[in-house]
Short mmCIF file of C-alpha atoms and ligand atoms in Angstrom, two decimals:
data_model
loop_
_atom_site.label_atom_id
_atom_site.label_comp_id
_atom_site.label_asym_id
_atom_site.label_seq_id
_atom_site.Cartn_x
_atom_site.Cartn_y
_atom_site.Cartn_z
CA MET A 760 -179.52 -106.08 180.81
CA LEU A 761 -176.19 -105.51 179.12
CA ILE A 762 -174.52 -102.28 180.13
CA VAL A 763 -171.35 -100.71 178.72
CA GLN A 764 -169.61 -98.31 181.11
CA LYS A 765 -166.63 -96.12 180.24
CA PHE A 766 -164.40 -94.44 182.81
CA GLY A 767 -162.09 -91.61 181.77
CA GLY A 768 -158.48 -91.12 182.82
CA SER A 769 -159.09 -88.88 185.82
CA SER A 770 -161.67 -91.38 187.18
CA VAL A 771 -159.02 -94.12 187.46
CA ALA A 772 -155.95 -91.98 188.19
CA ASP A 773 -154.82 -93.83 191.36
CA ALA A 774 -155.53 -96.91 193.49
CA ASP A 775 -158.26 -95.22 195.57
CA LEU A 776 -160.07 -94.02 192.48
CA MET A 777 -159.70 -97.51 190.99
CA ARG A 778 -161.40 -98.91 194.09
CA ASN A 779 -164.19 -96.34 193.79
CA VAL A 780 -164.74 -97.30 190.13
CA ALA A 781 -164.61 -101.02 190.98
CA LYS A 782 -167.36 -100.55 193.60
CA ARG A 783 -169.60 -98.78 191.10
CA ILE A 784 -169.08 -101.49 188.52
CA ILE A 785 -169.79 -104.23 191.06
CA LYS A 786 -172.98 -102.42 192.11
CA THR A 787 -174.22 -102.51 188.50
CA TYR A 788 -173.16 -106.14 188.16
CA ASP A 789 -174.90 -107.14 191.42
CA ASP A 790 -177.97 -104.88 191.35
CA GLY A 791 -179.92 -106.07 188.40
CA LYS A 792 -177.79 -109.11 187.62
CA ASN A 793 -176.49 -107.17 184.65
CA ASP A 794 -173.81 -108.15 182.16
CA VAL A 795 -171.18 -105.42 182.37
CA VAL A 796 -168.55 -104.46 179.81
CA VAL A 797 -166.22 -101.68 180.96
CA VAL A 798 -164.00 -99.49 178.79
CA LEU A 799 -161.11 -97.66 180.41
CA SER A 800 -158.80 -94.80 179.50
CA ALA A 801 -155.17 -94.53 180.56
CA GLN A 802 -154.71 -93.32 184.15
CA GLY A 803 -154.56 -89.56 184.74
CA ASP A 804 -152.06 -87.84 182.45
CA THR A 805 -150.42 -91.08 181.27
CA THR A 806 -151.11 -90.45 177.58
CA ASP A 807 -149.60 -86.94 177.76
CA GLU A 808 -146.58 -88.31 179.63
CA LEU A 809 -146.03 -91.00 177.01
CA ILE A 810 -146.21 -88.38 174.24
CA ALA A 811 -143.62 -86.27 176.11
CA LYS A 812 -141.33 -89.30 176.40
CA ALA A 813 -141.53 -89.89 172.65
CA GLU A 814 -140.80 -86.23 171.93
CA GLU A 815 -137.66 -86.43 174.04
CA ILE A 816 -136.40 -89.00 171.59
CA SER A 817 -137.76 -87.82 168.27
CA PRO A 818 -139.37 -84.54 167.13
CA ASN A 819 -141.41 -86.48 164.60
CA PRO A 820 -141.80 -90.06 165.89
CA SER A 821 -142.99 -92.90 163.68
CA LYS A 822 -146.77 -93.03 163.84
CA ARG A 823 -146.78 -96.79 164.11
CA GLU A 824 -144.44 -96.76 167.08
CA MET A 825 -146.41 -93.92 168.65
CA ASP A 826 -149.56 -96.07 168.66
CA MET A 827 -147.60 -98.99 170.05
CA LEU A 828 -146.48 -96.71 172.87
CA LEU A 829 -149.76 -94.91 173.63
CA SER A 830 -151.80 -98.12 173.72
CA THR A 831 -149.83 -99.26 176.77
CA GLY A 832 -151.54 -96.64 178.96
CA GLU A 833 -154.96 -98.25 178.54
CA GLN A 834 -153.48 -101.72 178.93
CA GLN A 835 -152.13 -100.76 182.37
CA SER A 836 -155.54 -99.44 183.42
CA VAL A 837 -157.55 -102.55 182.53
CA ALA A 838 -155.07 -104.90 184.20
CA LEU A 839 -155.02 -102.80 187.38
CA LEU A 840 -158.82 -102.54 187.51
CA ALA A 841 -159.19 -106.29 186.94
CA MET A 842 -156.87 -106.86 189.92
CA THR A 843 -158.92 -104.41 192.00
CA ILE A 844 -162.22 -106.17 191.21
CA LEU A 845 -160.70 -109.64 191.79
CA GLU A 846 -159.37 -108.38 195.11
CA MET A 847 -162.96 -107.48 196.04
CA GLY A 848 -164.03 -111.04 195.34
CA TYR A 849 -165.77 -110.57 191.99
CA PRO A 850 -164.94 -112.19 188.64
CA ALA A 851 -163.20 -109.91 186.12
CA VAL A 852 -160.99 -110.24 183.07
CA SER A 853 -159.11 -107.61 181.09
CA LEU A 854 -158.84 -107.70 177.30
CA ASN A 855 -156.69 -105.62 174.99
CA ALA A 856 -157.71 -104.55 171.47
CA HIS A 857 -156.40 -107.76 169.94
CA GLN A 858 -158.16 -110.02 172.43
CA ALA A 859 -161.39 -108.06 172.13
CA GLY A 860 -161.29 -108.34 168.32
CA MET A 861 -161.42 -104.61 167.65
CA ILE A 862 -160.55 -104.07 164.01
CA THR A 863 -159.85 -100.55 162.71
CA THR A 864 -158.87 -98.84 159.49
CA SER A 865 -155.13 -98.85 158.83
CA THR A 866 -154.31 -95.18 159.63
CA TYR A 867 -152.16 -94.79 162.72
CA GLY A 868 -153.01 -92.11 165.27
CA ASN A 869 -156.51 -91.45 164.03
CA SER A 870 -158.01 -94.74 162.91
CA ARG A 871 -161.69 -95.61 162.76
CA MET A 872 -163.36 -98.68 164.18
CA ARG A 873 -164.38 -101.00 161.32
CA ARG A 874 -165.80 -103.98 163.19
CA ILE A 875 -165.55 -105.89 166.43
CA ASP A 876 -165.28 -109.67 166.35
CA CYS A 877 -166.93 -110.34 169.67
CA GLU A 878 -166.61 -114.10 170.21
CA ARG A 879 -164.14 -113.68 173.07
CA LEU A 880 -166.18 -110.88 174.64
CA LYS A 881 -169.31 -113.04 174.52
CA LEU A 882 -167.42 -116.02 175.90
CA GLU A 883 -166.22 -113.99 178.88
CA LEU A 884 -169.70 -112.55 179.47
CA GLY A 885 -171.07 -116.11 179.31
CA ARG A 886 -168.63 -117.00 182.08
CA LYS A 887 -170.20 -114.21 184.12
CA ASN A 888 -167.02 -112.17 184.07
CA ILE A 889 -166.99 -108.39 184.31
CA VAL A 890 -165.13 -107.67 181.06
CA LEU A 891 -162.66 -104.78 181.02
CA VAL A 892 -161.60 -103.57 177.58
CA THR A 893 -158.82 -101.13 176.64
CA GLY A 894 -160.25 -97.91 175.21
CA PHE A 895 -158.87 -95.80 172.35
CA GLN A 896 -157.27 -98.61 170.31
CA GLY A 897 -157.70 -101.36 167.77
CA MET A 898 -155.81 -103.59 165.35
CA ASN A 899 -155.41 -102.83 161.65
CA ARG A 900 -155.09 -105.22 158.73
CA TYR A 901 -151.33 -105.45 159.22
CA ASP A 902 -151.99 -106.76 162.75
CA ASP A 903 -150.55 -103.54 164.16
CA ILE A 904 -151.98 -101.58 167.05
CA THR A 905 -153.72 -98.35 166.05
CA THR A 906 -155.27 -95.58 168.15
CA LEU A 907 -158.52 -93.72 167.54
CA GLY A 908 -157.35 -90.15 168.24
CA ARG A 909 -157.28 -88.24 171.55
CA GLY A 910 -160.37 -88.87 173.63
CA GLY A 911 -161.15 -91.99 171.57
CA SER A 912 -162.14 -94.26 174.48
CA ASP A 913 -165.69 -92.86 174.28
CA THR A 914 -165.84 -94.21 170.73
CA THR A 915 -164.63 -97.63 171.87
CA ALA A 916 -167.48 -97.69 174.41
CA VAL A 917 -170.16 -96.76 171.88
CA SER A 918 -168.74 -99.23 169.33
CA LEU A 919 -168.98 -102.02 171.90
CA ALA A 920 -172.49 -100.93 172.91
CA THR A 921 -173.48 -101.10 169.23
CA VAL A 922 -172.10 -104.55 168.41
CA LEU A 923 -173.22 -106.09 171.70
CA ASN A 924 -176.64 -104.48 171.35
CA ALA A 925 -176.28 -103.00 174.85
CA ASP A 926 -179.25 -101.51 176.65
CA LEU A 927 -177.23 -98.53 177.84
CA CYS A 928 -173.84 -96.88 177.33
CA GLU A 929 -172.72 -94.88 180.37
CA ILE A 930 -169.81 -92.45 180.08
CA TYR A 931 -168.39 -91.71 183.54
CA THR A 932 -166.16 -88.66 183.81
CA ASP A 933 -164.95 -85.85 186.09
CA VAL A 934 -168.01 -83.61 185.60
CA ASP A 935 -171.58 -84.60 186.46
CA GLY A 936 -173.03 -84.18 182.97
CA ILE A 937 -173.06 -82.10 179.83
CA TYR A 938 -173.30 -78.36 180.41
CA THR A 939 -174.16 -75.39 178.22
CA SER A 940 -170.40 -74.69 178.17
CA ASP A 941 -167.25 -76.12 179.75
CA PRO A 942 -168.05 -75.73 183.48
CA ARG A 943 -164.34 -75.38 184.25
CA ILE A 944 -164.24 -72.20 182.16
CA VAL A 945 -167.76 -70.78 182.39
CA LYS A 946 -168.84 -70.88 186.02
CA ASP A 947 -172.49 -70.12 185.23
CA ALA A 948 -172.74 -73.00 182.75
CA ILE A 949 -176.04 -74.87 183.16
CA LYS A 950 -176.26 -78.65 183.43
CA LEU A 951 -178.54 -80.19 180.82
CA ASP A 952 -180.86 -83.13 181.59
CA GLU A 953 -180.79 -84.12 177.97
CA ILE A 954 -179.31 -83.08 174.65
CA THR A 955 -179.90 -84.31 171.09
CA TYR A 956 -177.28 -86.31 169.21
CA ASP A 957 -177.07 -83.55 166.60
CA GLU A 958 -176.43 -80.77 169.09
CA MET A 959 -173.90 -82.83 171.04
CA LEU A 960 -172.16 -83.86 167.84
CA GLU A 961 -171.80 -80.25 166.85
CA LEU A 962 -170.55 -79.20 170.32
CA ALA A 963 -168.05 -82.08 170.44
CA SER A 964 -166.78 -81.32 166.94
CA LEU A 965 -166.32 -77.67 167.92
CA GLY A 966 -164.16 -78.42 170.95
CA ALA A 967 -166.38 -79.62 173.84
CA ARG A 968 -164.17 -82.55 174.71
CA VAL A 969 -166.63 -84.09 177.20
CA LEU A 970 -167.44 -86.59 174.42
CA HIS A 971 -165.32 -87.72 171.47
CA ASN A 972 -167.26 -86.52 168.43
CA ARG A 973 -167.11 -89.87 166.65
CA SER A 974 -168.73 -91.56 169.65
CA VAL A 975 -171.74 -89.28 169.24
CA GLU A 976 -171.84 -89.84 165.48
CA LEU A 977 -171.90 -93.60 166.07
CA ALA A 978 -174.47 -93.40 168.87
CA LYS A 979 -176.76 -91.41 166.59
CA LYS A 980 -176.36 -93.82 163.72
CA HIS A 981 -177.16 -96.88 165.82
CA ARG A 982 -179.55 -95.19 168.27
CA VAL A 983 -177.39 -96.10 171.27
CA LYS A 984 -178.84 -94.78 174.52
CA MET A 985 -176.01 -92.77 176.00
CA VAL A 986 -175.64 -91.01 179.32
CA VAL A 987 -172.80 -88.85 180.67
CA ARG A 988 -172.39 -88.81 184.46
CA SER A 989 -169.93 -88.33 187.29
CA SER A 990 -167.72 -91.20 188.44
CA ILE A 991 -167.66 -89.70 191.95
CA VAL A 992 -171.14 -88.26 192.63
CA GLU A 993 -174.18 -90.53 192.20
CA ASP A 994 -176.44 -88.41 190.06
CA GLU A 995 -178.65 -88.55 186.99
CA GLY A 996 -176.21 -87.07 184.50
CA THR A 997 -177.18 -86.01 180.96
CA ILE A 998 -178.91 -88.24 178.42
CA VAL A 999 -177.88 -87.93 174.78
CA LYS A 1000 -180.76 -88.95 172.53
CA GLU A 1001 -182.64 -88.41 169.29
CA ALA A 1002 -185.20 -85.78 170.31
CA CYS A 1003 -185.66 -83.83 173.51
CA ASN A 1004 -188.94 -83.23 175.31
CA MET A 1005 -187.77 -80.00 176.83
CA GLU A 1006 -188.92 -76.75 175.37
CA LYS A 1007 -186.33 -75.97 172.77
CA MET A 1008 -183.72 -73.55 173.98
CA LEU A 1009 -182.48 -71.02 171.51
CA ILE A 1010 -178.93 -72.24 171.73
CA SER A 1011 -177.70 -75.48 173.27
CA GLY A 1012 -174.17 -74.50 174.11
CA VAL A 1013 -170.96 -72.54 173.71
CA ALA A 1014 -167.75 -74.38 172.79
CA GLY A 1015 -164.11 -73.30 172.63
CA ASP A 1016 -161.28 -74.97 170.76
CA ASP A 1017 -157.67 -73.79 171.03
CA ASP A 1018 -156.29 -76.75 169.13
CA VAL A 1019 -156.37 -74.80 165.85
CA ALA A 1020 -153.92 -73.08 163.55
CA ARG A 1021 -154.68 -70.47 160.87
CA VAL A 1022 -153.03 -70.76 157.47
CA SER A 1023 -153.06 -67.99 154.83
CA ILE A 1024 -151.96 -68.60 151.28
CA ILE A 1025 -151.07 -65.19 149.95
CA GLY A 1026 -151.04 -63.77 146.43
CA VAL A 1027 -152.83 -66.64 144.69
CA LYS A 1028 -153.51 -65.88 141.03
CA ASP A 1029 -157.14 -64.70 140.71
CA THR A 1030 -158.32 -67.24 138.13
CA PRO A 1031 -161.00 -69.99 138.20
CA GLY A 1032 -160.02 -73.35 139.67
CA LYS A 1033 -157.51 -72.16 142.28
CA ALA A 1034 -159.66 -72.94 145.33
CA PHE A 1035 -160.48 -76.32 143.83
CA ASP A 1036 -156.82 -77.08 143.22
CA ILE A 1037 -155.75 -76.08 146.73
CA PHE A 1038 -158.53 -77.74 148.71
CA SER A 1039 -158.63 -80.92 146.65
CA THR A 1040 -154.93 -81.36 147.44
CA PHE A 1041 -155.73 -81.17 151.17
CA ALA A 1042 -158.74 -83.45 150.80
CA LYS A 1043 -156.64 -86.10 149.03
CA ASN A 1044 -154.33 -86.04 152.04
CA GLN A 1045 -157.24 -86.41 154.50
CA ILE A 1046 -156.77 -82.94 155.94
CA ASN A 1047 -159.87 -81.46 157.56
CA VAL A 1048 -160.05 -77.82 156.58
CA ASP A 1049 -162.37 -75.74 158.70
CA ILE A 1050 -163.25 -72.02 158.45
CA ILE A 1051 -162.33 -70.72 154.99
CA LEU A 1052 -162.02 -67.07 154.02
CA GLN A 1053 -161.10 -65.74 150.58
CA SER A 1054 -160.30 -62.11 150.01
CA ILE A 1055 -161.60 -60.08 147.08
CA GLY A 1056 -159.17 -60.25 144.19
CA ARG A 1057 -157.01 -57.19 143.75
CA HIS A 1058 -154.23 -56.57 141.16
CA GLY A 1059 -154.90 -60.07 139.78
CA THR A 1060 -154.30 -61.93 143.04
CA LYS A 1061 -156.24 -63.00 146.13
CA ASP A 1062 -155.49 -64.46 149.58
CA ILE A 1063 -157.04 -67.67 150.88
CA SER A 1064 -157.10 -68.31 154.64
CA PHE A 1065 -158.36 -71.37 156.50
CA THR A 1066 -157.99 -73.20 159.79
CA VAL A 1067 -156.79 -76.73 160.52
CA SER A 1068 -156.24 -78.68 163.72
CA GLU A 1069 -152.83 -78.41 165.39
CA ALA A 1070 -152.52 -82.19 165.08
CA GLN A 1071 -152.65 -81.98 161.28
CA PHE A 1072 -150.54 -78.81 161.05
CA PRO A 1073 -147.14 -80.47 160.39
CA GLN A 1074 -148.63 -82.37 157.44
CA VAL A 1075 -150.36 -79.20 156.17
CA LYS A 1076 -147.04 -77.33 156.22
CA GLU A 1077 -145.40 -80.08 154.21
CA ILE A 1078 -148.18 -80.10 151.61
CA ILE A 1079 -147.96 -76.32 151.24
CA SER A 1080 -144.22 -76.25 150.74
CA GLU A 1081 -144.53 -78.96 148.09
CA ASN A 1082 -147.35 -77.18 146.21
CA LEU A 1083 -146.99 -73.42 146.71
CA GLU A 1084 -145.29 -72.89 143.38
CA ARG A 1085 -147.73 -75.08 141.49
CA TRP A 1086 -150.62 -73.12 143.03
CA ASP A 1087 -149.11 -69.88 141.68
CA ALA A 1088 -149.05 -68.37 145.16
CA LYS A 1089 -146.52 -65.83 146.41
CA ASP A 1090 -146.26 -66.56 150.10
CA VAL A 1091 -147.74 -68.30 153.11
CA ASP A 1092 -148.41 -67.14 156.66
CA TYR A 1093 -149.17 -69.24 159.75
CA ASN A 1094 -150.65 -68.32 163.12
CA HIS A 1095 -150.84 -70.75 166.04
CA ASP A 1096 -152.08 -68.19 168.55
CA VAL A 1097 -155.71 -68.56 167.59
CA ALA A 1098 -158.81 -70.21 169.00
CA LYS A 1099 -162.27 -70.91 167.70
CA VAL A 1100 -165.34 -70.12 169.78
CA SER A 1101 -168.77 -71.30 168.66
CA VAL A 1102 -172.42 -71.17 169.63
CA VAL A 1103 -174.53 -74.18 168.73
CA GLY A 1104 -178.27 -74.62 168.64
CA ALA A 1105 -180.92 -76.24 166.49
CA GLY A 1106 -183.21 -73.37 167.50
CA MET A 1107 -181.00 -70.98 165.57
CA VAL A 1108 -182.49 -71.73 162.15
CA ALA A 1109 -185.76 -70.03 162.96
CA ASN A 1110 -184.29 -67.10 164.85
CA THR A 1111 -182.64 -64.09 163.38
CA GLY A 1112 -180.22 -62.03 165.38
CA ILE A 1113 -178.14 -64.83 166.93
CA ALA A 1114 -175.04 -63.79 165.03
CA SER A 1115 -175.44 -60.14 165.96
CA ARG A 1116 -175.86 -61.07 169.65
CA MET A 1117 -172.69 -63.10 169.49
CA PHE A 1118 -170.76 -60.27 167.84
CA GLU A 1119 -172.17 -57.84 170.39
CA ALA A 1120 -170.80 -60.06 173.18
CA MET A 1121 -167.38 -59.96 171.53
CA TYR A 1122 -167.58 -56.19 171.18
CA ASP A 1123 -168.59 -55.80 174.86
CA ALA A 1124 -165.56 -57.88 175.85
CA ASN A 1125 -163.34 -55.94 173.45
CA ILE A 1126 -162.32 -59.03 171.49
CA ASN A 1127 -161.36 -58.79 167.84
CA ILE A 1128 -162.80 -61.35 165.39
CA SER A 1129 -160.52 -62.45 162.57
CA MET A 1130 -162.71 -65.00 160.78
CA ILE A 1131 -166.39 -66.00 160.91
CA SER A 1132 -168.23 -69.07 159.71
CA THR A 1133 -171.92 -69.95 159.99
CA SER A 1134 -174.19 -72.90 159.32
CA GLU A 1135 -177.82 -73.66 160.14
CA ILE A 1136 -177.00 -74.76 163.66
CA LYS A 1137 -173.77 -72.98 164.58
CA ILE A 1138 -171.77 -69.78 164.35
CA SER A 1139 -168.00 -69.84 164.89
CA VAL A 1140 -165.50 -67.02 165.22
CA LEU A 1141 -161.72 -67.17 165.11
CA ILE A 1142 -160.01 -64.99 167.70
CA ASP A 1143 -156.69 -64.68 169.58
CA LYS A 1144 -155.98 -67.75 171.70
CA GLY A 1145 -155.50 -65.62 174.82
CA ASP A 1146 -159.08 -64.36 174.50
CA MET A 1147 -160.76 -67.78 174.29
CA LYS A 1148 -161.97 -68.15 177.88
CA LYS A 1149 -163.07 -64.53 178.09
CA ALA A 1150 -165.00 -64.94 174.84
CA MET A 1151 -166.73 -68.13 176.01
CA ARG A 1152 -167.86 -66.40 179.21
CA ALA A 1153 -169.01 -63.27 177.40
CA ILE A 1154 -171.02 -65.21 174.83
CA HIS A 1155 -172.51 -67.53 177.45
CA ASP A 1156 -173.55 -64.54 179.58
CA LYS A 1157 -175.11 -62.85 176.60
CA PHE A 1158 -177.32 -65.83 175.74
CA TYR A 1159 -178.09 -67.31 179.13
CA LEU A 1160 -177.94 -64.51 181.68
CA GLN A 1161 -179.32 -61.57 179.78
CA ASP A 1162 -182.99 -61.51 178.78
CA LEU A 1163 -183.61 -62.62 175.25
P1 ADP B 1547 -162.39 -88.12 180.48
O1 ADP B 1547 -160.97 -88.25 180.89
O2 ADP B 1547 -163.34 -88.64 181.52
O3 ADP B 1547 -162.67 -88.64 179.11
P2 ADP B 1547 -162.35 -85.41 179.44
O4 ADP B 1547 -161.34 -84.52 180.04
O5 ADP B 1547 -162.08 -85.99 178.11
O6 ADP B 1547 -162.69 -86.55 180.50
O7 ADP B 1547 -163.78 -84.67 179.37
C1 ADP B 1547 -164.33 -84.08 180.51
C2 ADP B 1547 -164.06 -82.58 180.50
O8 ADP B 1547 -164.75 -81.99 179.40
C3 ADP B 1547 -164.58 -81.82 181.68
O9 ADP B 1547 -163.65 -81.86 182.76
C4 ADP B 1547 -164.81 -80.41 181.15
O10 ADP B 1547 -163.76 -79.54 181.50
C5 ADP B 1547 -164.78 -80.59 179.64
N1 ADP B 1547 -165.95 -80.01 178.94
C6 ADP B 1547 -165.86 -79.25 177.82
N2 ADP B 1547 -167.07 -78.85 177.44
C7 ADP B 1547 -167.97 -79.37 178.31
C8 ADP B 1547 -169.40 -79.31 178.42
N3 ADP B 1547 -170.15 -78.64 177.53
N4 ADP B 1547 -169.98 -79.98 179.44
C9 ADP B 1547 -169.23 -80.67 180.33
N5 ADP B 1547 -167.88 -80.76 180.28
C10 ADP B 1547 -167.25 -80.11 179.28
N1 LIG B 1548 -156.02 -91.97 176.80
C1 LIG B 1548 -156.46 -91.37 175.56
C2 LIG B 1548 -156.30 -89.86 175.62
O1 LIG B 1548 -155.82 -89.33 176.62
C3 LIG B 1548 -157.84 -91.76 175.17
C4 LIG B 1548 -158.95 -91.31 176.07
O2 LIG B 1548 -158.70 -90.86 177.19
O3 LIG B 1548 -160.12 -91.38 175.65
O4 LIG B 1548 -156.59 -89.19 174.67
MG1 MG B 1549 -162.50 -87.85 177.19
#
């Protein structure tokens, strides 16, 4: 069998943890005489520390140089783990993005994997090496290093599993599986044995950072068998797959995301084409706009509010200041103290009353809702950032602890 394993930053944070991970990898390599490809993240908080170092030097560092800097975290990890495995008497080799032939789109900071030229990987596997590959990065057409966005090592793992036609892609992390909500915030969160790609994709996109959303998207597209499990405890974990055998639960999870900012464009002329003009400008600049709310026109003007990720906020601000006049708008207002809380579930389509239950939970907890958005499988509300954890607990309690 060919198995791809990915270990997150906290799983390889120091030498002891490295040794623990090395033992688990060796067990897989020995057990079934498997070929093993391992993807690693940077140790512990390395990526955050590197970002802080850059910010000490420049408030708005060059994106190219930022990727050059951040990619070093993962490079340290693979070299150290290779040394650990060699020290234990097993064959291992580390490869960076260039050596592993990982080619991405050209965008720095948030690139997408385009293809993997796997000759070197196959050569090393043929030599019976345990192959350790840097997560989160690739090379673009200018031969520059790019990164895949925060949490992107999961996507590296699934990409490798896809091109190598792996039998299994295991994501090892600091929790023992996927829960109905972040178990660090909601103490009654329930561990799931399995979850569908669609539900996990929605949860990940709405803030459940246990998996990078693009890794789930890719796994779904190529039917990669994926499992999330603990790097410390030997346990079954959670399988992410196409369809689940379990009786369908009404909702599959509650997610929180405080990496959002709310933007309001005020006093836009109330004529046709304004929303198109505004949002096509953002789309052209690859800005992902999320919840959108437009007020009723009054005295010939209207307000348009929407949310964006904090990461894209500086670019959004620039676009607005360049276009506000052209859009015929009077003013703009920003709020960073917001968070988005969502319930997700494929079972929602056929059930009325999910939204009202969610709003009831918010009322019980005395939390004010400033924006709402719904789709067939999710409902999201925008609230004050300080209320996020309380809201997640209240909503989770309402759906899982109280009788439906
Ligand atoms: P890694 O460094 O291994 O990639 P991450 O920090 O990216 O780990 O992801 C694991 C974290 O995801 C957990 O510690 C947990 O707090 C968080 N998390 C958020 N939502 C969920 C969920 N629904 N199930 C499990 N963990 C979740
Ligand atoms: N080290 C990167 C990050 O902290 C990538 C990853 O961990 O997946 O975001
Ligand atoms: Mg992660």
